[in-house]
Amino acid sequence: QVRLEESGGGSVQAGGSLRLSCVVSGYATSSNCMGWFRQIPGKAREGVAIIDTFGSATYGDFVKGRFTISKDNAQNTLYLQIDGLRPEDTAMYYCGVEGGHCSAVRLGPISPGAHITYGQGTQVTVSA
């Protein structure tokens, strides 16, 4: 059974930092495509950072060096370090996994029917 459990969200002031974690069971982080996504109520979920099976990371243009995605394959855990938080970063953040190489997991808006397994999400709230 696949399970993803995010943690690390919270309420911070603009300019602050957070480190989100996602513990994965049922999928090996070493051999599957993984990503971080975020969603604001009323808007589509969007991919913000992706790490592929080779460990290569890609980011949305708006990230501008503020986000760092990483994974610890020994702990089967995915991370997202967010620095320089802005009020517009306020959203529910989800980690997601896709079996094998990256296809459904991508940057930008994600189709609701995409074959991605998500966790329950962790809320990030940034005040000005």
Coordinates of C-alpha atoms in Angstrom, one line a residue:
Q1 CA 0.0 0.0 0.0
V2 CA 1.4 3.4 -1.0
R3 CA 1.4 6.1 1.7
L4 CA 2.9 9.5 1.7
E5 CA 2.9 11.6 4.9
E6 CA 3.9 15.3 4.7
S7 CA 5.0 17.4 7.7
G8 CA 6.8 20.7 8.3
G9 CA 4.3 23.3 7.3
G10 CA 3.4 26.2 9.5
S11 CA 2.8 29.9 9.7
V12 CA 5.8 32.2 9.1
Q13 CA 6.5 35.8 8.3
A14 CA 7.7 36.8 4.9
G15 CA 11.4 36.1 4.5
G16 CA 11.3 33.1 6.7
S17 CA 12.1 29.5 5.9
L18 CA 10.5 26.1 6.2
R19 CA 11.6 22.5 5.5
L20 CA 8.9 20.2 4.4
S21 CA 9.3 16.5 4.7
C22 CA 7.5 13.6 3.1
V23 CA 7.9 10.0 4.4
V24 CA 7.1 7.5 1.6
S25 CA 6.0 3.9 2.0
G26 CA 5.1 1.5 -0.7
Y27 CA 7.3 3.3 -3.3
A28 CA 11.1 3.6 -3.4
T29 CA 12.2 7.2 -3.6
S30 CA 15.3 5.9 -5.4
S31 CA 13.5 4.5 -8.4
N32 CA 10.4 6.6 -8.9
C33 CA 9.7 10.2 -10.0
M34 CA 8.7 12.5 -7.1
G35 CA 7.6 16.1 -6.7
W36 CA 6.2 18.8 -4.5
F37 CA 3.0 20.4 -5.5
R38 CA 0.9 23.2 -4.1
Q39 CA -2.7 24.3 -4.3
I40 CA -4.7 27.4 -3.4
P41 CA -8.4 26.9 -2.9
G42 CA -10.2 27.4 -6.2
K43 CA -7.1 26.9 -8.3
A44 CA -5.5 23.9 -9.9
R45 CA -2.8 22.0 -8.1
E46 CA 0.6 22.9 -9.6
G47 CA 3.9 21.2 -9.6
V48 CA 6.7 23.4 -8.1
A49 CA 9.7 21.1 -7.8
I50 CA 10.5 17.7 -9.3
I51 CA 13.3 15.2 -8.7
D52 CA 13.6 12.4 -11.1
T53 CA 14.9 8.8 -10.7
F54 CA 18.5 10.1 -11.4
G55 CA 18.3 12.7 -8.7
S56 CA 18.1 15.6 -11.1
A57 CA 15.9 18.5 -9.9
T58 CA 13.8 21.0 -11.8
Y59 CA 11.8 24.0 -10.5
G60 CA 9.0 26.3 -11.5
D61 CA 10.2 29.7 -12.8
F62 CA 8.7 31.5 -9.9
V63 CA 10.9 29.6 -7.5
K64 CA 14.0 31.7 -8.4
G65 CA 16.4 29.8 -6.3
R66 CA 14.3 29.8 -3.1
F67 CA 13.2 26.2 -3.2
T68 CA 15.5 23.1 -2.9
I69 CA 14.1 19.6 -3.4
S70 CA 16.1 16.6 -2.2
K71 CA 15.6 13.1 -1.1
D72 CA 17.1 10.6 1.3
N73 CA 16.8 7.2 -0.3
A74 CA 17.9 5.4 2.8
Q75 CA 15.1 7.0 4.8
N76 CA 12.7 6.9 1.8
T77 CA 12.0 10.6 2.5
L78 CA 11.5 13.6 0.2
Y79 CA 12.3 17.1 1.3
L80 CA 11.5 20.7 0.2
Q81 CA 13.6 23.5 1.7
I82 CA 11.8 26.8 1.2
D83 CA 13.7 30.0 1.9
G84 CA 12.7 33.6 1.4
L85 CA 9.0 32.8 1.8
R86 CA 6.6 35.2 0.3
P87 CA 2.9 35.7 1.0
E88 CA 2.1 34.4 -2.4
D89 CA 3.7 31.1 -1.4
T90 CA 0.7 30.5 1.0
A91 CA -0.9 27.2 -0.1
M92 CA -1.4 23.6 0.8
Y93 CA 1.8 21.7 -0.1
Y94 CA 1.6 18.1 -1.2
C95 CA 4.3 15.6 -2.1
G96 CA 3.5 13.2 -4.9
V97 CA 5.0 10.1 -6.5
E98 CA 4.6 8.5 -9.9
G99 CA 5.8 5.0 -10.6
G100 CA 8.9 5.0 -12.8
H101 CA 10.1 8.0 -14.8
C102 CA 8.5 11.4 -14.8
S103 CA 5.5 11.8 -17.0
A104 CA 2.4 12.8 -15.0
V105 CA 4.6 14.6 -12.4
R106 CA 5.5 17.9 -14.0
L107 CA 5.8 21.6 -13.3
G108 CA 2.8 23.8 -13.6
P109 CA -0.9 22.9 -13.5
I110 CA -1.6 19.2 -12.9
S111 CA -4.7 17.5 -14.3
P112 CA -7.0 16.1 -11.6
G113 CA -6.8 12.7 -13.4
A114 CA -3.0 12.5 -13.5
H115 CA -1.6 9.2 -12.2
I116 CA 0.1 10.7 -9.2
T117 CA -0.3 9.5 -5.6
Y118 CA -0.3 12.3 -3.1
G119 CA -0.1 12.7 0.6
Q120 CA -2.6 14.5 2.7
G121 CA -0.8 17.9 2.4
T122 CA 0.8 20.3 4.9
Q123 CA -0.4 24.0 5.1
V124 CA 2.1 26.8 4.6
T125 CA 0.9 30.3 5.5
V126 CA 3.1 33.3 5.0
S127 CA 2.2 36.7 6.5
A128 CA 3.5 40.0 5.2

